Amino acid sequence: MISKQFHHQLRVGERQPLLGPPESMREHVVAASKAMKMGDWRTCHSFIINEKMNSKVWDLFPEAQRVREMLVRKIQEESLRTYLFTYSSVYDSISMATLSEIFQLELPMVHSIISKMIINEELMASLDQPTQTVVMHRTEPTCLQNMALQLAEKLGGLVQNNERVFDLKQGVYGGYFNRDQKGGYQQMQGYHRGR
């Protein structure tokens, strides 16, 4: 579950055309999230664990070094997961040894993470034990999914048309009921008040 505030900060950060280095803790977390989203665990690590964050957050914990080690491990694991979520459609297969090298995780840990993702149906893939590779499965959308996409597109078009009509009505009828404005029906039909 993602918090609304965090999601808002992430969207605001993505809309900014030019980003400088993060200054506040919030900016560090948003920058780390963007790096993790791309599967770049080293950059994520550098935004979360650095002198500034250590002095403001991590050094305040008892056994701060163990906390930092745990954070590094979690960053590596979750970066692997997000990498697979993001780039699984690009690969036909990928070696677990390669993933182990990229994320500096032990091979059994990589195997465990991928197995959990497959079991939880988060990743459409299978493990090839003899070659130690992850084989991605291409899944075409079902008939129901295609129909749902078509319905969503049609509803989106309907909403746009309704908004356009609403905007036109606001523009055309905006001053219609102004009593000082004499025009239209009153002028053309000889309408006179009080008769």
PDB file of C-alpha atoms in Angstrom:
ATOM      1  CA  MET A   1       0.000   0.000   0.000  1.00  0.00           C
ATOM      2  CA  ILE A   2       1.397   3.365  -1.017  1.00  0.00           C
ATOM      3  CA  SER A   3       0.541   6.465   0.986  1.00  0.00           C
ATOM      4  CA  LYS A   4      -1.290   9.291  -0.772  1.00  0.00           C
ATOM      5  CA  GLN A   5       1.264  11.878   0.342  1.00  0.00           C
ATOM      6  CA  PHE A   6       4.175   9.812  -0.943  1.00  0.00           C
ATOM      7  CA  HIS A   7       2.404   9.137  -4.243  1.00  0.00           C
ATOM      8  CA  HIS A   8       1.688  12.870  -4.600  1.00  0.00           C
ATOM      9  CA  GLN A   9       5.338  13.755  -3.915  1.00  0.00           C
ATOM     10  CA  LEU A  10       6.490  11.174  -6.448  1.00  0.00           C
ATOM     11  CA  ARG A  11       4.148  12.568  -9.128  1.00  0.00           C
ATOM     12  CA  VAL A  12       5.194  16.158  -8.407  1.00  0.00           C
ATOM     13  CA  GLY A  13       8.839  15.125  -8.668  1.00  0.00           C
ATOM     14  CA  GLU A  14       8.230  13.404 -11.997  1.00  0.00           C
ATOM     15  CA  ARG A  15       6.543  16.494 -13.459  1.00  0.00           C
ATOM     16  CA  GLN A  16       9.448  18.807 -12.710  1.00  0.00           C
ATOM     17  CA  PRO A  17      11.509  19.379 -15.857  1.00  0.00           C
ATOM     18  CA  LEU A  18      14.782  20.122 -14.079  1.00  0.00           C
ATOM     19  CA  LEU A  19      15.752  18.477 -10.824  1.00  0.00           C
ATOM     20  CA  GLY A  20      18.664  19.468  -8.676  1.00  0.00           C
ATOM     21  CA  PRO A  21      20.229  17.283  -6.036  1.00  0.00           C
ATOM     22  CA  PRO A  22      17.871  16.393  -3.175  1.00  0.00           C
ATOM     23  CA  GLU A  23      18.093  18.595  -0.108  1.00  0.00           C
ATOM     24  CA  SER A  24      15.389  17.551   2.343  1.00  0.00           C
ATOM     25  CA  MET A  25      14.779  14.053   3.659  1.00  0.00           C
ATOM     26  CA  ARG A  26      11.565  13.901   1.641  1.00  0.00           C
ATOM     27  CA  GLU A  27      13.465  14.723  -1.558  1.00  0.00           C
ATOM     28  CA  HIS A  28      16.043  12.033  -0.726  1.00  0.00           C
ATOM     29  CA  VAL A  29      13.286   9.434  -0.365  1.00  0.00           C
ATOM     30  CA  VAL A  30      11.581  10.507  -3.612  1.00  0.00           C
ATOM     31  CA  ALA A  31      14.902  10.422  -5.504  1.00  0.00           C
ATOM     32  CA  ALA A  32      15.655   6.985  -4.045  1.00  0.00           C
ATOM     33  CA  SER A  33      12.205   5.772  -5.114  1.00  0.00           C
ATOM     34  CA  LYS A  34      12.794   6.925  -8.675  1.00  0.00           C
ATOM     35  CA  ALA A  35      16.124   5.096  -8.748  1.00  0.00           C
ATOM     36  CA  MET A  36      14.529   1.948  -7.317  1.00  0.00           C
ATOM     37  CA  LYS A  37      11.756   2.195  -9.901  1.00  0.00           C
ATOM     38  CA  MET A  38      14.451   1.865 -12.572  1.00  0.00           C
ATOM     39  CA  GLY A  39      16.120  -1.024 -10.732  1.00  0.00           C
ATOM     40  CA  ASP A  40      19.199   1.071  -9.872  1.00  0.00           C
ATOM     41  CA  TRP A  41      19.868  -0.091  -6.327  1.00  0.00           C
ATOM     42  CA  ARG A  42      23.256   1.669  -6.001  1.00  0.00           C
ATOM     43  CA  THR A  43      21.785   5.112  -6.667  1.00  0.00           C
ATOM     44  CA  CYS A  44      18.857   4.322  -4.384  1.00  0.00           C
ATOM     45  CA  HIS A  45      21.338   3.290  -1.694  1.00  0.00           C
ATOM     46  CA  SER A  46      23.326   6.508  -2.107  1.00  0.00           C
ATOM     47  CA  PHE A  47      20.186   8.618  -1.621  1.00  0.00           C
ATOM     48  CA  ILE A  48      19.017   6.710   1.467  1.00  0.00           C
ATOM     49  CA  ILE A  49      22.326   6.086   3.215  1.00  0.00           C
ATOM     50  CA  ASN A  50      24.640   9.097   3.152  1.00  0.00           C
ATOM     51  CA  GLU A  51      26.117  11.533   5.653  1.00  0.00           C
ATOM     52  CA  LYS A  52      23.071  13.799   5.712  1.00  0.00           C
ATOM     53  CA  MET A  53      20.545  10.983   6.162  1.00  0.00           C
ATOM     54  CA  ASN A  54      22.802   9.209   8.660  1.00  0.00           C
ATOM     55  CA  SER A  55      22.992  12.263  10.909  1.00  0.00           C
ATOM     56  CA  LYS A  56      19.265  13.029  10.688  1.00  0.00           C
ATOM     57  CA  VAL A  57      17.819   9.509  10.791  1.00  0.00           C
ATOM     58  CA  TRP A  58      19.950   6.391  10.886  1.00  0.00           C
ATOM     59  CA  ASP A  59      22.408   7.382  13.624  1.00  0.00           C
ATOM     60  CA  LEU A  60      19.456   7.937  15.968  1.00  0.00           C
ATOM     61  CA  PHE A  61      18.626   4.205  15.972  1.00  0.00           C
ATOM     62  CA  PRO A  62      20.212   1.863  18.488  1.00  0.00           C
ATOM     63  CA  GLU A  63      22.647  -0.392  16.618  1.00  0.00           C
ATOM     64  CA  ALA A  64      22.666   2.049  13.695  1.00  0.00           C
ATOM     65  CA  GLN A  65      25.149  -0.001  11.686  1.00  0.00           C
ATOM     66  CA  ARG A  66      22.879  -3.060  11.732  1.00  0.00           C
ATOM     67  CA  VAL A  67      19.952  -0.881  10.655  1.00  0.00           C
ATOM     68  CA  ARG A  68      21.972   0.426   7.694  1.00  0.00           C
ATOM     69  CA  GLU A  69      23.004  -3.119   6.718  1.00  0.00           C
ATOM     70  CA  MET A  70      19.373  -4.228   6.851  1.00  0.00           C
ATOM     71  CA  LEU A  71      18.391  -1.237   4.695  1.00  0.00           C
ATOM     72  CA  VAL A  72      21.015  -2.091   2.079  1.00  0.00           C
ATOM     73  CA  ARG A  73      19.725  -5.655   1.919  1.00  0.00           C
ATOM     74  CA  LYS A  74      16.095  -4.517   1.597  1.00  0.00           C
ATOM     75  CA  ILE A  75      17.037  -1.970  -1.081  1.00  0.00           C
ATOM     76  CA  GLN A  76      18.787  -4.699  -3.079  1.00  0.00           C
ATOM     77  CA  GLU A  77      15.863  -7.111  -2.763  1.00  0.00           C
ATOM     78  CA  GLU A  78      13.141  -4.596  -3.603  1.00  0.00           C
ATOM     79  CA  SER A  79      15.193  -3.165  -6.470  1.00  0.00           C
ATOM     80  CA  LEU A  80      15.382  -6.672  -7.920  1.00  0.00           C
ATOM     81  CA  ARG A  81      11.610  -6.993  -7.611  1.00  0.00           C
ATOM     82  CA  THR A  82      10.930  -3.619  -9.248  1.00  0.00           C
ATOM     83  CA  TYR A  83      13.475  -4.389 -11.980  1.00  0.00           C
ATOM     84  CA  LEU A  84      11.602  -7.580 -12.800  1.00  0.00           C
ATOM     85  CA  PHE A  85       8.228  -5.793 -12.689  1.00  0.00           C
ATOM     86  CA  THR A  86       9.497  -3.048 -14.972  1.00  0.00           C
ATOM     87  CA  TYR A  87      11.605  -4.964 -17.466  1.00  0.00           C
ATOM     88  CA  SER A  88      10.093  -8.460 -17.595  1.00  0.00           C
ATOM     89  CA  SER A  89       8.358  -7.604 -20.871  1.00  0.00           C
ATOM     90  CA  VAL A  90      11.729  -6.793 -22.457  1.00  0.00           C
ATOM     91  CA  TYR A  91      13.312 -10.164 -21.720  1.00  0.00           C
ATOM     92  CA  ASP A  92      12.571 -13.609 -23.090  1.00  0.00           C
ATOM     93  CA  SER A  93      14.803 -15.043 -20.379  1.00  0.00           C
ATOM     94  CA  ILE A  94      17.456 -13.811 -17.986  1.00  0.00           C
ATOM     95  CA  SER A  95      20.094 -15.637 -16.017  1.00  0.00           C
ATOM     96  CA  MET A  96      19.765 -15.677 -12.251  1.00  0.00           C
ATOM     97  CA  ALA A  97      23.566 -15.345 -12.083  1.00  0.00           C
ATOM     98  CA  THR A  98      23.282 -12.066 -14.004  1.00  0.00           C
ATOM     99  CA  LEU A  99      20.613 -10.808 -11.614  1.00  0.00           C
ATOM    100  CA  SER A 100      22.789 -11.912  -8.710  1.00  0.00           C
ATOM    101  CA  GLU A 101      25.682  -9.852 -10.098  1.00  0.00           C
ATOM    102  CA  ILE A 102      23.590  -6.779 -10.874  1.00  0.00           C
ATOM    103  CA  PHE A 103      21.988  -6.629  -7.442  1.00  0.00           C
ATOM    104  CA  GLN A 104      24.882  -8.157  -5.481  1.00  0.00           C
ATOM    105  CA  LEU A 105      22.660 -10.771  -3.889  1.00  0.00           C
ATOM    106  CA  GLU A 106      23.461 -14.420  -3.280  1.00  0.00           C
ATOM    107  CA  LEU A 107      22.044 -16.798  -5.875  1.00  0.00           C
ATOM    108  CA  PRO A 108      19.749 -18.588  -3.359  1.00  0.00           C
ATOM    109  CA  MET A 109      18.280 -15.207  -2.348  1.00  0.00           C
ATOM    110  CA  VAL A 110      17.620 -14.286  -6.003  1.00  0.00           C
ATOM    111  CA  HIS A 111      16.023 -17.713  -6.514  1.00  0.00           C
ATOM    112  CA  SER A 112      13.853 -17.217  -3.425  1.00  0.00           C
ATOM    113  CA  ILE A 113      12.651 -13.742  -4.452  1.00  0.00           C
ATOM    114  CA  ILE A 114      11.796 -14.829  -7.988  1.00  0.00           C
ATOM    115  CA  SER A 115      10.052 -17.987  -6.759  1.00  0.00           C
ATOM    116  CA  LYS A 116       7.862 -15.936  -4.406  1.00  0.00           C
ATOM    117  CA  MET A 117       6.985 -13.548  -7.230  1.00  0.00           C
ATOM    118  CA  ILE A 118       6.002 -16.449  -9.477  1.00  0.00           C
ATOM    119  CA  ILE A 119       3.955 -18.163  -6.748  1.00  0.00           C
ATOM    120  CA  ASN A 120       2.144 -14.897  -5.918  1.00  0.00           C
ATOM    121  CA  GLU A 121       1.471 -14.388  -9.645  1.00  0.00           C
ATOM    122  CA  GLU A 122       3.356 -11.095  -9.634  1.00  0.00           C
ATOM    123  CA  LEU A 123       5.672 -12.350 -12.373  1.00  0.00           C
ATOM    124  CA  MET A 124       4.546 -14.448 -15.320  1.00  0.00           C
ATOM    125  CA  ALA A 125       7.617 -16.632 -15.637  1.00  0.00           C
ATOM    126  CA  SER A 126       9.088 -20.003 -14.796  1.00  0.00           C
ATOM    127  CA  LEU A 127      12.462 -21.083 -13.442  1.00  0.00           C
ATOM    128  CA  ASP A 128      14.628 -23.341 -15.575  1.00  0.00           C
ATOM    129  CA  GLN A 129      16.691 -25.170 -12.942  1.00  0.00           C
ATOM    130  CA  PRO A 130      19.373 -26.777 -15.180  1.00  0.00           C
ATOM    131  CA  THR A 131      20.364 -23.472 -16.799  1.00  0.00           C
ATOM    132  CA  GLN A 132      19.505 -21.292 -13.766  1.00  0.00           C
ATOM    133  CA  THR A 133      17.450 -18.902 -15.890  1.00  0.00           C
ATOM    134  CA  VAL A 134      14.129 -17.152 -15.523  1.00  0.00           C
ATOM    135  CA  VAL A 135      11.981 -17.759 -18.605  1.00  0.00           C
ATOM    136  CA  MET A 136       9.390 -15.033 -19.124  1.00  0.00           C
ATOM    137  CA  HIS A 137       5.926 -15.965 -20.360  1.00  0.00           C
ATOM    138  CA  ARG A 138       4.195 -13.672 -22.781  1.00  0.00           C
ATOM    139  CA  THR A 139       0.567 -13.395 -21.908  1.00  0.00           C
ATOM    140  CA  GLU A 140      -1.840 -11.948 -24.417  1.00  0.00           C
ATOM    141  CA  PRO A 141      -4.793 -10.110 -22.919  1.00  0.00           C
ATOM    142  CA  THR A 142      -7.903 -12.243 -22.595  1.00  0.00           C
ATOM    143  CA  CYS A 143     -11.110 -11.413 -24.431  1.00  0.00           C
ATOM    144  CA  LEU A 144     -12.534  -9.935 -21.226  1.00  0.00           C
ATOM    145  CA  GLN A 145      -9.434  -7.762 -20.720  1.00  0.00           C
ATOM    146  CA  ASN A 146      -9.632  -6.504 -24.320  1.00  0.00           C
ATOM    147  CA  MET A 147     -13.302  -5.662 -23.877  1.00  0.00           C
ATOM    148  CA  ALA A 148     -12.546  -3.881 -20.596  1.00  0.00           C
ATOM    149  CA  LEU A 149      -9.858  -1.804 -22.345  1.00  0.00           C
ATOM    150  CA  GLN A 150     -12.274  -0.904 -25.148  1.00  0.00           C
ATOM    151  CA  LEU A 151     -14.922   0.065 -22.601  1.00  0.00           C
ATOM    152  CA  ALA A 152     -12.418   2.226 -20.712  1.00  0.00           C
ATOM    153  CA  GLU A 153     -11.430   3.994 -23.948  1.00  0.00           C
ATOM    154  CA  LYS A 154     -15.070   4.615 -24.879  1.00  0.00           C
ATOM    155  CA  LEU A 155     -15.860   5.922 -21.395  1.00  0.00           C
ATOM    156  CA  GLY A 156     -12.842   8.210 -21.591  1.00  0.00           C
ATOM    157  CA  GLY A 157     -14.123   9.577 -24.900  1.00  0.00           C
ATOM    158  CA  LEU A 158     -17.593  10.032 -23.412  1.00  0.00           C
ATOM    159  CA  VAL A 159     -16.165  11.966 -20.469  1.00  0.00           C
ATOM    160  CA  GLN A 160     -14.178  14.210 -22.823  1.00  0.00           C
ATOM    161  CA  ASN A 161     -17.279  14.878 -24.937  1.00  0.00           C
ATOM    162  CA  ASN A 162     -19.343  15.697 -21.831  1.00  0.00           C
ATOM    163  CA  GLU A 163     -16.664  18.091 -20.602  1.00  0.00           C
ATOM    164  CA  ARG A 164     -16.527  19.752 -24.029  1.00  0.00           C
ATOM    165  CA  VAL A 165     -20.337  20.179 -24.106  1.00  0.00           C
ATOM    166  CA  PHE A 166     -20.303  21.525 -20.549  1.00  0.00           C
ATOM    167  CA  ASP A 167     -17.595  24.042 -21.451  1.00  0.00           C
ATOM    168  CA  LEU A 168     -19.563  25.138 -24.527  1.00  0.00           C
ATOM    169  CA  LYS A 169     -22.735  25.604 -22.480  1.00  0.00           C
ATOM    170  CA  GLN A 170     -20.868  27.659 -19.908  1.00  0.00           C
ATOM    171  CA  GLY A 171     -19.449  29.882 -22.633  1.00  0.00           C
ATOM    172  CA  VAL A 172     -22.699  30.311 -24.627  1.00  0.00           C
ATOM    173  CA  TYR A 173     -25.172  30.684 -21.775  1.00  0.00           C
ATOM    174  CA  GLY A 174     -22.843  32.417 -19.337  1.00  0.00           C
ATOM    175  CA  GLY A 175     -24.529  35.848 -19.691  1.00  0.00           C
ATOM    176  CA  TYR A 176     -28.001  34.763 -20.862  1.00  0.00           C
ATOM    177  CA  PHE A 177     -29.842  35.628 -17.675  1.00  0.00           C
ATOM    178  CA  ASN A 178     -28.306  39.061 -17.294  1.00  0.00           C
ATOM    179  CA  ARG A 179     -31.351  41.381 -17.116  1.00  0.00           C
ATOM    180  CA  ASP A 180     -29.487  44.375 -18.544  1.00  0.00           C
ATOM    181  CA  GLN A 181     -28.616  42.489 -21.697  1.00  0.00           C
ATOM    182  CA  LYS A 182     -31.276  43.069 -24.340  1.00  0.00           C
ATOM    183  CA  GLY A 183     -30.798  40.788 -27.257  1.00  0.00           C
ATOM    184  CA  GLY A 184     -31.817  37.491 -28.720  1.00  0.00           C
ATOM    185  CA  TYR A 185     -35.498  36.719 -28.131  1.00  0.00           C
ATOM    186  CA  GLN A 186     -36.347  40.011 -26.450  1.00  0.00           C
ATOM    187  CA  GLN A 187     -35.053  42.100 -29.321  1.00  0.00           C
ATOM    188  CA  MET A 188     -36.184  39.984 -32.258  1.00  0.00           C
ATOM    189  CA  GLN A 189     -39.730  39.151 -31.159  1.00  0.00           C
ATOM    190  CA  GLY A 190     -40.724  42.504 -29.833  1.00  0.00           C
ATOM    191  CA  TYR A 191     -40.954  41.193 -26.287  1.00  0.00           C
ATOM    192  CA  HIS A 192     -41.816  43.979 -23.888  1.00  0.00           C
ATOM    193  CA  ARG A 193     -41.749  43.653 -20.156  1.00  0.00           C
ATOM    194  CA  GLY A 194     -44.895  44.558 -18.326  1.00  0.00           C
ATOM    195  CA  ARG A 195     -47.374  44.163 -21.168  1.00  0.00           C
TER     196      ARG A 195
END
